Coordinates of C-alpha atoms in Angstrom, one line a residue:
M546 CA 6.3 20.6 14.6
L547 CA 3.7 18.6 12.8
K548 CA 1.2 17.2 15.4
V549 CA -0.5 13.9 14.5
A550 CA -3.3 11.7 15.6
I551 CA -3.5 7.9 14.7
V552 CA -6.9 6.4 14.2
G553 CA -6.9 2.6 14.5
M554 CA -4.2 0.7 16.4
G555 CA -4.0 -2.6 14.6
F556 CA -0.9 -3.8 12.8
M557 CA -0.7 -0.7 10.5
G558 CA -1.5 1.7 13.3
R559 CA 1.3 0.5 15.3
T560 CA 3.6 0.7 12.3
H561 CA 2.5 4.3 11.6
L562 CA 3.2 5.1 15.3
R563 CA 6.7 3.7 15.0
C564 CA 7.3 5.7 11.8
W565 CA 6.0 8.9 13.2
N566 CA 8.1 8.5 16.4
D567 CA 11.2 8.1 14.2
L568 CA 10.5 11.3 12.1
D569 CA 12.1 14.5 13.1
G570 CA 9.7 17.4 13.2
A571 CA 6.5 15.4 13.9
E572 CA 4.8 14.3 17.2
V573 CA 1.9 11.9 17.8
I574 CA -0.2 13.5 20.4
A575 CA -3.4 11.3 20.2
I576 CA -4.5 7.8 19.4
C577 CA -8.2 6.7 18.8
D578 CA -9.5 3.2 18.8
T579 CA -12.9 2.0 19.7
N580 CA -11.2 -1.0 21.4
I581 CA -9.0 0.4 24.1
D582 CA -7.7 -3.0 24.9
S583 CA -6.2 -3.1 21.4
I584 CA -4.2 -0.1 22.4
K585 CA -3.0 -1.6 25.7
N586 CA -2.1 -4.9 23.9
S587 CA -0.5 -3.2 20.9
K588 CA 2.9 -4.8 21.6
E589 CA 1.7 -8.1 20.2
K590 CA 3.5 -9.1 17.0
V591 CA 1.2 -9.5 14.0
G592 CA 1.1 -9.0 10.3
N593 CA 3.1 -10.5 7.4
I594 CA 6.1 -8.2 7.5
D595 CA 8.2 -7.4 10.5
T596 CA 7.9 -3.6 10.9
G597 CA 9.8 -3.4 14.2
S598 CA 6.7 -1.8 15.7
D599 CA 6.4 -4.1 18.7
A600 CA 8.3 -1.9 21.2
I601 CA 6.3 1.3 21.6
S602 CA 5.3 3.7 24.4
F603 CA 2.1 5.7 24.8
D604 CA 3.7 8.1 27.3
G605 CA 2.3 11.7 26.7
I606 CA -0.3 10.5 24.2
K607 CA -4.0 11.1 24.7
L608 CA -6.2 8.1 24.2
Y609 CA -9.7 8.3 22.7
D610 CA -12.3 5.6 22.0
D611 CA -14.6 7.9 19.9
F612 CA -13.7 9.5 16.6
D613 CA -16.0 12.5 16.9
K614 CA -14.5 13.3 20.4
L615 CA -11.0 13.2 18.9
L616 CA -11.9 15.6 16.1
A617 CA -13.6 17.9 18.5
A618 CA -10.6 18.0 20.9
G619 CA -8.2 18.9 18.1
G620 CA -4.8 20.0 18.9
F621 CA -3.2 18.3 15.9
D622 CA -2.7 18.9 12.2
A623 CA -3.0 15.5 10.5
I624 CA -4.4 12.1 11.0
S625 CA -3.0 8.6 10.1
L626 CA -6.2 6.6 9.3
T627 CA -5.4 2.9 9.7
L628 CA -8.8 1.3 9.9
P629 CA -10.7 -1.4 8.0
T630 CA -11.2 -0.5 4.3
H631 CA -15.0 0.0 4.5
L632 CA -14.5 2.8 7.1
H633 CA -12.0 4.8 5.0
C634 CA -14.4 7.0 3.1
D635 CA -16.7 8.2 5.8
L636 CA -14.0 8.9 8.4
T637 CA -11.7 10.4 5.9
V638 CA -14.4 12.8 4.6
K639 CA -15.3 13.8 8.1
A640 CA -11.6 14.4 9.1
L641 CA -11.0 16.6 5.9
K642 CA -14.2 18.6 6.6
A643 CA -13.1 19.1 10.2
G644 CA -9.8 20.7 9.0
Y645 CA -7.3 17.9 9.2
H646 CA -4.9 16.5 6.6
V647 CA -5.4 12.7 6.2
L648 CA -3.0 9.9 5.4
C649 CA -5.3 6.9 4.8
E650 CA -4.0 3.4 4.5
K651 CA -4.5 1.6 1.3
P652 CA -6.6 0.6 -0.4
M653 CA -8.4 4.0 -0.7
A654 CA -11.9 2.6 -0.3
I655 CA -14.2 -0.3 -1.2
N656 CA -15.3 1.1 -4.6
I657 CA -14.7 3.8 -7.1
D658 CA -17.7 5.9 -6.0
T659 CA -16.5 6.1 -2.3
C660 CA -13.0 6.9 -3.6
Q661 CA -14.5 9.9 -5.5
K662 CA -16.2 11.2 -2.5
M663 CA -12.8 11.3 -0.7
I664 CA -11.4 13.2 -3.7
D665 CA -14.3 15.6 -3.7
A666 CA -13.7 16.3 0.0
T667 CA -10.0 17.0 -0.3
N668 CA -10.6 19.3 -3.3
A669 CA -13.4 21.2 -1.4
T670 CA -11.5 21.6 1.8
G671 CA -8.0 22.2 0.5
K672 CA -6.7 19.7 3.0
K673 CA -4.2 17.1 1.9
L674 CA -5.2 13.5 1.2
M675 CA -2.8 10.8 0.6
I676 CA -3.4 7.0 0.3
G677 CA -0.6 4.9 1.8
H678 CA 0.6 2.8 -1.2
C679 CA 3.8 1.8 0.5
I680 CA 5.2 -0.1 -2.4
R681 CA 5.7 3.1 -4.4
F682 CA 8.1 4.1 -1.5
W683 CA 9.7 0.7 -0.9
P684 CA 13.4 1.3 -1.5
E685 CA 14.0 -1.4 -4.2
Y686 CA 10.7 -0.6 -6.0
A687 CA 11.5 3.2 -5.8
V688 CA 15.0 2.5 -7.4
T689 CA 13.5 0.2 -10.0
K690 CA 11.1 3.0 -11.1
D691 CA 14.1 5.4 -11.4
I692 CA 16.1 2.9 -13.4
I693 CA 13.2 2.3 -15.9
D694 CA 12.4 6.0 -16.2
S695 CA 16.1 6.8 -16.9
G696 CA 16.0 4.7 -20.1
K697 CA 19.5 3.5 -19.3
Y698 CA 18.7 0.0 -20.2
G699 CA 16.1 0.6 -22.8
D700 CA 12.3 -0.2 -22.9
V701 CA 10.6 -2.7 -20.7
I702 CA 9.8 -5.9 -22.6
K703 CA 8.3 -8.1 -19.9
A704 CA 7.4 -7.7 -16.3
E705 CA 6.2 -10.2 -13.7
F706 CA 5.1 -9.4 -10.1
T707 CA 4.3 -11.8 -7.3
R708 CA 2.7 -11.3 -3.8
I709 CA 1.9 -14.4 -1.7
S710 CA 0.8 -14.4 2.0
P711 CA -0.8 -16.8 4.4
I712 CA -4.5 -15.8 4.8
P713 CA -4.5 -12.9 7.2
T714 CA -5.9 -14.0 10.6
W715 CA -4.4 -11.2 12.7
S716 CA -7.0 -8.5 12.0
V717 CA -9.4 -7.5 14.8
G718 CA -12.5 -9.4 14.4
N719 CA -11.0 -11.1 11.4
W720 CA -12.3 -8.2 9.2
M721 CA -9.7 -8.9 6.4
A722 CA -11.5 -12.1 5.7
S723 CA -14.7 -10.2 5.0
E724 CA -15.2 -9.2 1.3
E725 CA -17.6 -6.4 2.5
K726 CA -15.0 -5.0 4.8
S727 CA -11.7 -5.5 3.1
G728 CA -12.6 -6.2 -0.5
G729 CA -10.9 -9.5 -0.3
M730 CA -7.4 -10.6 -1.3
A731 CA -7.5 -8.6 -4.6
L732 CA -8.2 -5.3 -3.0
D733 CA -6.2 -5.8 0.1
L734 CA -3.0 -7.7 -1.1
H735 CA -2.9 -7.8 -4.8
I736 CA -3.5 -4.0 -5.2
H737 CA 0.1 -3.4 -4.1
D738 CA 1.3 -4.8 -7.4
S739 CA -1.5 -3.5 -9.5
D740 CA -0.9 0.0 -8.1
Y741 CA 2.8 -0.4 -8.8
V742 CA 2.1 -1.5 -12.4
Q743 CA 0.1 1.7 -12.8
Y744 CA 3.0 3.7 -11.3
L745 CA 5.5 2.2 -13.7
F746 CA 3.5 2.1 -16.9
G747 CA 0.3 4.2 -16.5
M748 CA -3.2 2.6 -16.7
P749 CA -3.4 -0.4 -19.0
K750 CA -5.7 -0.6 -22.0
A751 CA -7.4 -3.7 -20.6
V752 CA -6.9 -6.6 -18.2
K753 CA -7.4 -10.3 -18.4
S754 CA -7.5 -12.2 -15.1
V755 CA -7.5 -16.0 -14.4
N756 CA -7.3 -18.4 -11.4
D757 CA -5.1 -21.2 -12.6
T758 CA -4.4 -22.8 -9.2
P759 CA -7.0 -24.7 -7.1
E760 CA -4.7 -24.6 -4.0
A761 CA -5.1 -21.0 -2.8
V762 CA -7.9 -19.7 -0.7
A763 CA -7.9 -16.6 -2.9
Y764 CA -5.8 -16.2 -6.1
I765 CA -5.6 -13.9 -9.1
K766 CA -3.2 -13.8 -12.0
T767 CA -3.6 -10.8 -14.3
N768 CA -2.3 -9.8 -17.7
Y769 CA -2.2 -6.0 -18.0
V770 CA -2.6 -5.0 -21.7
Y771 CA 0.0 -2.5 -22.9
N772 CA 1.5 -1.8 -26.4
G773 CA 4.9 -3.3 -26.6
K774 CA 5.3 -5.0 -23.3
D775 CA 4.0 -8.1 -21.5
V776 CA 3.0 -7.4 -17.9
W777 CA 1.7 -9.9 -15.4
A778 CA 1.0 -10.0 -11.6
V779 CA 0.0 -12.8 -9.3
G780 CA -1.6 -12.4 -5.8
A781 CA -2.6 -15.2 -3.5
W782 CA -3.7 -16.0 0.1
Y783 CA -3.0 -19.5 1.2
S784 CA -4.7 -21.2 4.3
D785 CA -1.4 -22.8 5.5
P786 CA -0.2 -20.5 8.2
D787 CA 3.4 -21.6 7.4
T788 CA 3.2 -20.2 3.9
Q789 CA 6.2 -18.0 3.3
F790 CA 5.4 -14.4 2.6
V791 CA 6.7 -13.5 -0.9
M792 CA 7.0 -10.1 -2.7
S793 CA 9.0 -10.3 -5.8
F794 CA 9.3 -9.0 -9.4
E795 CA 11.4 -9.7 -12.5
I796 CA 11.5 -7.0 -15.1
K797 CA 13.2 -7.6 -18.4
L798 CA 14.3 -4.5 -20.3
A799 CA 16.1 -4.5 -23.7
Q800 CA 19.6 -4.4 -22.1
A801 CA 19.1 -5.7 -18.6
T802 CA 16.9 -7.6 -16.2
I803 CA 15.9 -6.2 -12.7
K804 CA 15.2 -8.9 -10.1
F805 CA 13.8 -8.6 -6.6
N806 CA 12.7 -11.2 -4.1
C807 CA 12.4 -10.4 -0.4
N808 CA 13.5 -13.9 0.5
N809 CA 16.7 -14.1 -1.6
D810 CA 20.2 -13.1 -0.9
P811 CA 20.9 -10.7 -2.5
A812 CA 17.2 -9.7 -2.6
F813 CA 17.8 -7.0 -5.3
E814 CA 19.9 -7.4 -8.4
V815 CA 20.4 -6.0 -11.9
V816 CA 21.6 -8.5 -14.5
C817 CA 23.0 -6.7 -17.5
A818 CA 23.0 -8.1 -21.1
D819 CA 26.7 -8.9 -20.9
G820 CA 26.1 -11.1 -17.9
T821 CA 27.4 -8.8 -15.2
K822 CA 25.4 -8.4 -12.0
F823 CA 25.2 -5.6 -9.4
T824 CA 22.9 -4.6 -6.5
P825 CA 21.8 -0.9 -6.8
E826 CA 22.2 1.3 -3.8
V827 CA 18.9 1.9 -2.1
S828 CA 17.7 4.4 0.5
S829 CA 17.5 3.5 4.2
G830 CA 14.2 2.7 5.8
D831 CA 11.2 0.9 4.4
G832 CA 8.1 1.9 2.4
Y833 CA 6.2 2.7 5.6
S834 CA 8.7 5.2 7.0
R835 CA 9.3 6.7 3.5
Q836 CA 5.6 7.3 2.9
I837 CA 5.2 8.9 6.3
E838 CA 8.1 11.2 5.5
Y839 CA 6.5 12.1 2.1
F840 CA 3.0 12.8 3.7
A841 CA 4.6 15.0 6.3
A842 CA 6.2 17.1 3.6
L843 CA 2.8 17.3 1.8
A844 CA 1.1 18.4 5.0
N845 CA 3.8 21.0 5.6
G846 CA 3.2 22.4 2.0
S847 CA 6.0 20.7 0.1
T848 CA 5.8 20.7 -3.7
G849 CA 8.5 18.1 -4.3
K850 CA 8.5 15.2 -6.6
E851 CA 5.0 13.7 -7.1
I852 CA 4.8 10.1 -6.1
I853 CA 1.2 9.5 -5.4
T854 CA -2.1 11.3 -5.9
P855 CA -5.7 10.6 -4.7
E856 CA -6.8 10.2 -8.4
Q857 CA -4.1 7.5 -9.0
S858 CA -5.2 5.7 -5.8
R859 CA -8.9 5.8 -7.1
D860 CA -7.6 4.3 -10.4
S861 CA -5.9 1.5 -8.7
V862 CA -9.3 0.6 -7.0
A863 CA -10.8 0.8 -10.5
L864 CA -8.1 -1.5 -11.8
I865 CA -8.8 -4.1 -9.2
A866 CA -12.5 -3.9 -10.0
A867 CA -11.7 -4.6 -13.6
E868 CA -9.6 -7.5 -12.6
V869 CA -12.2 -9.0 -10.4
E870 CA -14.8 -8.6 -13.2
S871 CA -12.5 -10.3 -15.6
L872 CA -11.9 -13.1 -13.2
G873 CA -15.6 -13.7 -12.8
T874 CA -16.5 -13.5 -16.6
S875 CA -13.3 -15.0 -18.1
Q876 CA -13.3 -12.1 -20.4
T877 CA -10.9 -9.3 -21.2
V878 CA -12.1 -6.1 -19.5
K879 CA -11.2 -2.8 -21.2
L880 CA -10.3 0.3 -19.2

């Protein structure tokens, strides 16, 4: 039985709790949050995706308001770290050095240097570190990766990704709105698609980012430079709370186009060159539950299919840094 502690009980902490509770062979035995009221009030619905995490119980779970006391008390094997981004590095390093495996929510950290400190700590301690890039595990995105890698429909010619959200106001103390704490929209939201671009195609040769809309609170549109394929992604926060959340992509291959839009019916579709359409079969669950399952296997010593590494998570932070630099200078930035 893998025993787990969750650190941070905001939107993602509650989501992790739900996923761990649903996983056979794992048990959450402790929760830590400096704001105990946030634990008591954790049934409030927040966030931009319904994760089904509003009906939860804390029966049999020890509650802590001090991270060091949690580490000292022990009794668990792994930590789900779901705290504001600027806290990821220090607490992850401390947890690894204390002898615990760590699943840290994305993004890995605020900058490349702090990401590297986390990598150095996991290498030095031998404890597993995984960053929760849930889109790599999202059923439709996972199947799309398999389709592309199979070569069944030929090479990718063009790919476009979109992720739009109302500006997040649900974080405790509104930390997501702070560039210093969250890294802003690019590092908090847009990184989902930047990381998935890296997952599909590897790191690009360069990026060119623009802001071609005056309407968004934060907006970035990036061209990822690869040989033989045209790849773009758009990320945006809008101030209107009624803004519809969108995650979508359209990927054109030589002999088919793969389409996904979370608001469409059907949401997922492959359109073949001869005009026929079908919806591929996908796994049950969502990206959150499937990443928890993957991390549990890592913590238990599994050497199955590699989906995410700490180095790749660091590279996604580097990719965002290059995009932000490009946006600020209006220049192409090489990687």
